[in-house]
Coordinates of C-alpha atoms in Angstrom, one line a residue:
X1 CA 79.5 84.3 75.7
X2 CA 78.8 82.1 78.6
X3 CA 80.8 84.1 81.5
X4 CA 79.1 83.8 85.3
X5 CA 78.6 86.6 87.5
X6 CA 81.5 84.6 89.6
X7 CA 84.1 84.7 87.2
X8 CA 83.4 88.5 86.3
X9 CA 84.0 89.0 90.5
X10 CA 87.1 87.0 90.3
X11 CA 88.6 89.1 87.4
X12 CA 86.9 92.6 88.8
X13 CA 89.2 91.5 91.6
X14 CA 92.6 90.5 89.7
X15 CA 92.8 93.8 87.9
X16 CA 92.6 95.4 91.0
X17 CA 95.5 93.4 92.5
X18 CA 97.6 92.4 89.9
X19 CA 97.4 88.9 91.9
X20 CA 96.2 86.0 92.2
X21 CA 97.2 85.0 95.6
X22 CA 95.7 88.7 96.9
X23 CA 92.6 88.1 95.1
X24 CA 92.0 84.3 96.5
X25 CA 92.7 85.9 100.2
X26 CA 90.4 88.9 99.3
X27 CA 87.4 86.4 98.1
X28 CA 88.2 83.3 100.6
X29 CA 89.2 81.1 97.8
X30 CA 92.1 79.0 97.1
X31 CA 94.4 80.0 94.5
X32 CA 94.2 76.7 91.7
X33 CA 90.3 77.9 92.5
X34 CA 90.9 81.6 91.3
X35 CA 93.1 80.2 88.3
X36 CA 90.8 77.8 86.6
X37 CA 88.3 80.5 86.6
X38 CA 90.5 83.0 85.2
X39 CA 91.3 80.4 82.6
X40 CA 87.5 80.0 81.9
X41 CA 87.0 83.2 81.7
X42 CA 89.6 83.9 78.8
X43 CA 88.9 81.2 76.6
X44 CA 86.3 83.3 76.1
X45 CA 88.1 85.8 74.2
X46 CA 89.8 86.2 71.6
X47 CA 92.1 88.7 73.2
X48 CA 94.4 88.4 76.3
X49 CA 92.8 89.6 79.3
X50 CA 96.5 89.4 81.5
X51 CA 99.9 88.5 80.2
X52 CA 102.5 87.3 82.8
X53 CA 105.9 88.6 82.6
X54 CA 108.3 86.7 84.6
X55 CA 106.2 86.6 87.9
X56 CA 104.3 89.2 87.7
X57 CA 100.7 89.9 85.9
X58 CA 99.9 92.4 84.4
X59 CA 96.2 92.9 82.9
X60 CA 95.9 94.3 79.2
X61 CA 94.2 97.3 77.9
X62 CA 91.4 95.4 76.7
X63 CA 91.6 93.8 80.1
X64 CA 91.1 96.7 81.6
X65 CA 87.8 97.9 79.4
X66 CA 86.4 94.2 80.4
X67 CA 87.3 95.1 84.1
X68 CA 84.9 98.3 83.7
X69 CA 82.2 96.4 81.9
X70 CA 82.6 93.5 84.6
X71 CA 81.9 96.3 87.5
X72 CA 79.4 98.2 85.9
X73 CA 77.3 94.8 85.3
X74 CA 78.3 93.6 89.3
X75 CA 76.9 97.4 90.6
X76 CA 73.6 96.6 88.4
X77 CA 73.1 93.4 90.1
X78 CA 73.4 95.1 93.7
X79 CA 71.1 97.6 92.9
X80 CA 68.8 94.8 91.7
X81 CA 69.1 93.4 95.2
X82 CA 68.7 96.5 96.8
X83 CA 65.5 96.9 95.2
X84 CA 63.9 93.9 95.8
X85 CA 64.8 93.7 99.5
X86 CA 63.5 97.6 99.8
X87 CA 60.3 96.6 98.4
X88 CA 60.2 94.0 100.6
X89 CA 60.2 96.3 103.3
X90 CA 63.7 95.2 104.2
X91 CA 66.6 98.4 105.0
X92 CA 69.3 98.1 102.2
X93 CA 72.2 100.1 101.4
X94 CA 76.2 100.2 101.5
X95 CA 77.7 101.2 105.1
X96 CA 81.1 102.9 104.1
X97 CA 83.6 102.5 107.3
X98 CA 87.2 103.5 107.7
X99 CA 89.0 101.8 111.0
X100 CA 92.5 102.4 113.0
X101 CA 94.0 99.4 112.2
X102 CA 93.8 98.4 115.9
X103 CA 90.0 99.2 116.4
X104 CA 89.8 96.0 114.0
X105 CA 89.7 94.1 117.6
X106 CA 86.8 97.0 118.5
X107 CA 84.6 97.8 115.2
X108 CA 83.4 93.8 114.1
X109 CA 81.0 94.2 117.8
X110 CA 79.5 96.9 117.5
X111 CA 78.6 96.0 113.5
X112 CA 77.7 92.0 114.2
X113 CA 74.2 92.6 115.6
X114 CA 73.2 95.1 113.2
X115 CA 74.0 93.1 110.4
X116 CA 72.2 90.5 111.5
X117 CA 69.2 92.9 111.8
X118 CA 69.6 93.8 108.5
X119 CA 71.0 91.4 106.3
X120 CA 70.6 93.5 103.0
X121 CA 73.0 96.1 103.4
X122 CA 76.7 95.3 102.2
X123 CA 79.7 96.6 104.7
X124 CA 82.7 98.0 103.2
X125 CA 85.4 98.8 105.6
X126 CA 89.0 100.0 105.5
X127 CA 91.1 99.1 108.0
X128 CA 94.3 100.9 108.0
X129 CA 96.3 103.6 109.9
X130 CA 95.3 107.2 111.4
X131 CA 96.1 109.1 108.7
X132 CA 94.5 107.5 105.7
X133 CA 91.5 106.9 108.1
X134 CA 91.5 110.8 108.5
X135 CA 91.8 111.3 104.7
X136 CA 89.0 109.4 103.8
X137 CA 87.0 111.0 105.8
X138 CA 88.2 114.0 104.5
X139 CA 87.2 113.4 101.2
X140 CA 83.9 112.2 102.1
X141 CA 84.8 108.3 101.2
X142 CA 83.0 106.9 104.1
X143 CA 79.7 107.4 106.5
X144 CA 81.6 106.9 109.9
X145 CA 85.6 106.5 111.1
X146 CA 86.5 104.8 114.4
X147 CA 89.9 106.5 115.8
X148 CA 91.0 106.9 119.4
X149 CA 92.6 110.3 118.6
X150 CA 90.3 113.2 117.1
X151 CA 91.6 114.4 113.8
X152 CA 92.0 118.3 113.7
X153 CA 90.4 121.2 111.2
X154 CA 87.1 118.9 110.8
X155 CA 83.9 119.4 111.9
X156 CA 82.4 116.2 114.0
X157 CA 80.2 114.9 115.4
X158 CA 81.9 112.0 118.2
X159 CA 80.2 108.9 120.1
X160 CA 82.5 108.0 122.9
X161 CA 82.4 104.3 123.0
X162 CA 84.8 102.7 124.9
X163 CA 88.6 103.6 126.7
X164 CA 91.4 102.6 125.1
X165 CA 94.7 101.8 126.8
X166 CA 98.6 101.0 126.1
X167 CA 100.8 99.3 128.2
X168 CA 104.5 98.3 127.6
X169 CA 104.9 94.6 127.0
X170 CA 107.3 92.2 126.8
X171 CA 107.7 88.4 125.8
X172 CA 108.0 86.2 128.9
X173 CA 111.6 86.1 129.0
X174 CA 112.0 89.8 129.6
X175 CA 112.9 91.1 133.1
X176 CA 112.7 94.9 134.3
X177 CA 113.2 96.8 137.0
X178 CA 109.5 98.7 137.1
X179 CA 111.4 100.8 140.0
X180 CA 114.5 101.8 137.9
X181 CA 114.0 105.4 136.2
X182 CA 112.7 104.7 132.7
X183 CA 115.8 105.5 130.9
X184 CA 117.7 102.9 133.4
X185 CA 114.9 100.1 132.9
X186 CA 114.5 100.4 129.6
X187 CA 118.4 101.6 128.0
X188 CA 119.1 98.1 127.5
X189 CA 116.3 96.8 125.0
X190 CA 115.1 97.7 121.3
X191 CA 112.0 99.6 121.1
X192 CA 110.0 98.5 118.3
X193 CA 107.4 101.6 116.7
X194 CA 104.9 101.7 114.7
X195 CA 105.2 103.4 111.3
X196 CA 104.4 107.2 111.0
X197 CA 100.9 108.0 110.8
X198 CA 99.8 105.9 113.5
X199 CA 97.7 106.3 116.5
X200 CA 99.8 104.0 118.3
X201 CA 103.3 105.6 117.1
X202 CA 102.0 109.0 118.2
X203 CA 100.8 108.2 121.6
X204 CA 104.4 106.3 122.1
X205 CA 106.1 108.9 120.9
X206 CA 104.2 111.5 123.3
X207 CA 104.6 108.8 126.4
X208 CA 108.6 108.8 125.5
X209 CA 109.4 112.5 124.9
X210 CA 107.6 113.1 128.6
X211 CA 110.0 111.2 130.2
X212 CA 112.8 112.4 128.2
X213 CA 113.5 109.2 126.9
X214 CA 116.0 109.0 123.9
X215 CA 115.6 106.1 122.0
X216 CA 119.3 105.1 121.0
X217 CA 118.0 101.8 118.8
X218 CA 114.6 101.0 117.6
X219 CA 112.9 98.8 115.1
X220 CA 109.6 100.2 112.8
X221 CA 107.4 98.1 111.5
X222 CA 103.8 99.0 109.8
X223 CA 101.2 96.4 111.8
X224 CA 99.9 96.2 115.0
X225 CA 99.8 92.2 114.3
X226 CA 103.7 92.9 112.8
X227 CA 105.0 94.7 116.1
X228 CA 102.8 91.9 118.5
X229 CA 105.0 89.1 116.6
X230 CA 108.3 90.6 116.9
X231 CA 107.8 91.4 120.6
X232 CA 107.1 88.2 121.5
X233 CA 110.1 86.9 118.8
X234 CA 112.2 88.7 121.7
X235 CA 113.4 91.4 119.2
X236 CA 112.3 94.2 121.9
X237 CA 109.2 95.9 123.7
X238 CA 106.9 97.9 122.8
X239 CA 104.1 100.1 124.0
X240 CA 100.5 98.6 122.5
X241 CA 96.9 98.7 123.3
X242 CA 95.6 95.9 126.1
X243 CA 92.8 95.1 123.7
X244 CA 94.7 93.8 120.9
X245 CA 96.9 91.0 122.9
X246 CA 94.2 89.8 125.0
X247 CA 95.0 85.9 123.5
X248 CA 98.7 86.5 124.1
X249 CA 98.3 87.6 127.2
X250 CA 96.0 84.5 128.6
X251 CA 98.6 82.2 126.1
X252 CA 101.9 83.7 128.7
X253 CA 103.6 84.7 125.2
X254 CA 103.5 88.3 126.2
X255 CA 103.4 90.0 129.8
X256 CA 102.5 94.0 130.6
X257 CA 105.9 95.1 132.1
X258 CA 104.3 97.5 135.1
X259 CA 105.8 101.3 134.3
X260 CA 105.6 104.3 136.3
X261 CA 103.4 106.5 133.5
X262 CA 101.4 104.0 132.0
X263 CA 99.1 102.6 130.8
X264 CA 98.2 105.7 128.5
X265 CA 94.8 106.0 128.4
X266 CA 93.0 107.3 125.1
X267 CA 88.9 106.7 123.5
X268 CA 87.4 104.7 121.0
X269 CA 84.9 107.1 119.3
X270 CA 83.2 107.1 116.6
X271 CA 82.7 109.8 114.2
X272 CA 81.4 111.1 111.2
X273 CA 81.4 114.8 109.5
X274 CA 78.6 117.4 110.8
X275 CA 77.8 118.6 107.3
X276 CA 77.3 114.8 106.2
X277 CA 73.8 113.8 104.5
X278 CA 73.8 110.0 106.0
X279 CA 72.2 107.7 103.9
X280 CA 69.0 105.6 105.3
X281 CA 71.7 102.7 105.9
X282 CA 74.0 105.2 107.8
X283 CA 71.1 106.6 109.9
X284 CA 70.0 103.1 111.2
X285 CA 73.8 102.1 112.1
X286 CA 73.8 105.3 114.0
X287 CA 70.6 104.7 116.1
X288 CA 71.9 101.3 116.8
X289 CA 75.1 102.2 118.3
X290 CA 73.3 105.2 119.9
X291 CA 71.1 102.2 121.5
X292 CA 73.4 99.4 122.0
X293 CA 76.8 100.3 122.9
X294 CA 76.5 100.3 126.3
X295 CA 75.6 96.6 126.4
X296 CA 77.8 96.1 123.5
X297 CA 80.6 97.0 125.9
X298 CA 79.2 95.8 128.9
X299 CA 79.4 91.9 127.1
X300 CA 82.2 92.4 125.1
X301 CA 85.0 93.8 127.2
X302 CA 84.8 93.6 130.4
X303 CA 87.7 91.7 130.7
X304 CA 89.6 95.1 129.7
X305 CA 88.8 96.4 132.7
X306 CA 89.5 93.1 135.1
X307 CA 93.3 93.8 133.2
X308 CA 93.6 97.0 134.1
X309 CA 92.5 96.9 137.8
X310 CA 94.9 93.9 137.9
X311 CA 97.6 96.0 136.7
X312 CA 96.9 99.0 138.6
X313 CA 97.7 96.9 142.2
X314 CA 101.1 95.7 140.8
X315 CA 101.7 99.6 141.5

């Protein structure tokens, strides 16, 4: 057996995915890349590791049991890392984090700087929508969430970090009469929502309901990044946070349609359960942002607030 660490990653990978277009994404490599070393990697065994029926591929039972070996040896060597950097007096750990899928345009600066203080801890974070982030916390999955709604029935402790506020948008072709009633303006164009579950979708929904709006046609679709294309396809509007179409906004493919009502106006905050034992990893990221955020914010995003004074005189 002459397998590398690399090709035991690469494999770890395709059983999770049952791809290999999802693994290359997942480990920045092209796809004839992930092949060859699957190829490698099977000649040898004796045994098939993956069979491919029609298009899809499916990983074998013995697969699976090399999978299991192929983790266990890749969570040795971490912890061999681990222990060499923490004798060299260096912090080291895993910082478990669990994101509203738009706080991916928040949660990379506030992490950047620490990381580069400590280079031997390992990030894993999961970006995804309100519920699941809730869930995971709920099942004590990860050190810290970032949500701009506070989940219910858990005990927390919250960092306020920054505002966080939706507008209606359009593409540049739209035209609106701010002045009209919002069931006037707004009757004759699709909104597009967010799926179920989301921040987003709830705050809309809340925003719509208030003004007794009935929304005769509308379009759902599960990403932020999903919903941003659309609108500025010309397929509707849509109510979404400022700090997620900054580049669109400075590029003219999307404009904030001025509305009596908004923006809605919600917070960033961090959070993390009370009864939680954080780990030394955990504890450092938490000092930091205790520390830092202010600057963080105060070099980051200012522009949010140049936007939403600009905004507010359209009134």
């Amino acid at each position: 057996m002459n397998y590398t660490l690399h090709q035991l990653n690469i494999f770890l990978e395709i059983s999770r995915t049952k791809s290999i277009t999802q693994t290359a994404e997942k480990l920045f490599l092209t796809q004839p890349a992930v092949s060859i070393q699957l190829k490698k990697f099977q000649e040898q065994f004796s045994i098939p590791l993956t069979e491919l029926v029609g298009r899809q591929l499916y990983i074998t039972d013995f697969g699976y049991e090399i999978a299991a070996a192929a983790s266990k040896i890749i969570n040795e060597v971490h912890a061999i890392n681990y222990k060499t950097l923490a004798h060299a007096g260096k912090l080291t750990g895993k910082l478990k984090i669990s994101v509203a899928s738009t706080g991916k345009y928040v949660m990379p600066y506030f992490l950047s700087g620490f990381l580069q203080q400590h280079p031997g801890i390992d990030l894993v974070m999961d970006v995804t929508n309100k519920t699941k982030v809730v869930r995971s916390m709920e099942l004590n999955q990860v050190d810290f969430s970032l949500v701009s709604t506070l989940p219910d029935k858990l005990s927390l402790h919250s960092i306020k970090l920054m505002s966080n506020q939706l507008y209606l948008i359009g593409n540049q072709q739209i035209e609106i009469d701010s002045n009209a009633p919002l069931k006037e303006s707004l009757k004759a164009h699709t909104l597009i929502h967010r799926e179920p579950g989301s921040a987003t979708r709830d705050a809309m929904d809340v925003f719509l309901k208030q003004h007794d709006y009935i929304v005769a046609k509308k379009l759902e679709l599960t990403s932020n990044e999903a919903v941003k294309q659309a609108v500025i396809a010309g397929l509707g509007l849509s109510i979404m946070p400022l700090i997620g179409i900054k580049n669109e906004l400075q590029s003219r493919e999307l404009q904030i349609i001025p509305i009596q009502g908004l923006p809605i106006t919600t917070q960033w905050r961090l959070i993390y359960r009370k009864a939680k034992k954080l780990s030394p990893a955990a504890q450092a990221f938490l000092e930091f942002i205790e520390l830092e955020h202010k600057e963080i914010i105060a070099n980051k995003f200012a522009w949010i607030k140049d936007y939403a004074k600009a905004e507010k005189n359209k009134f």
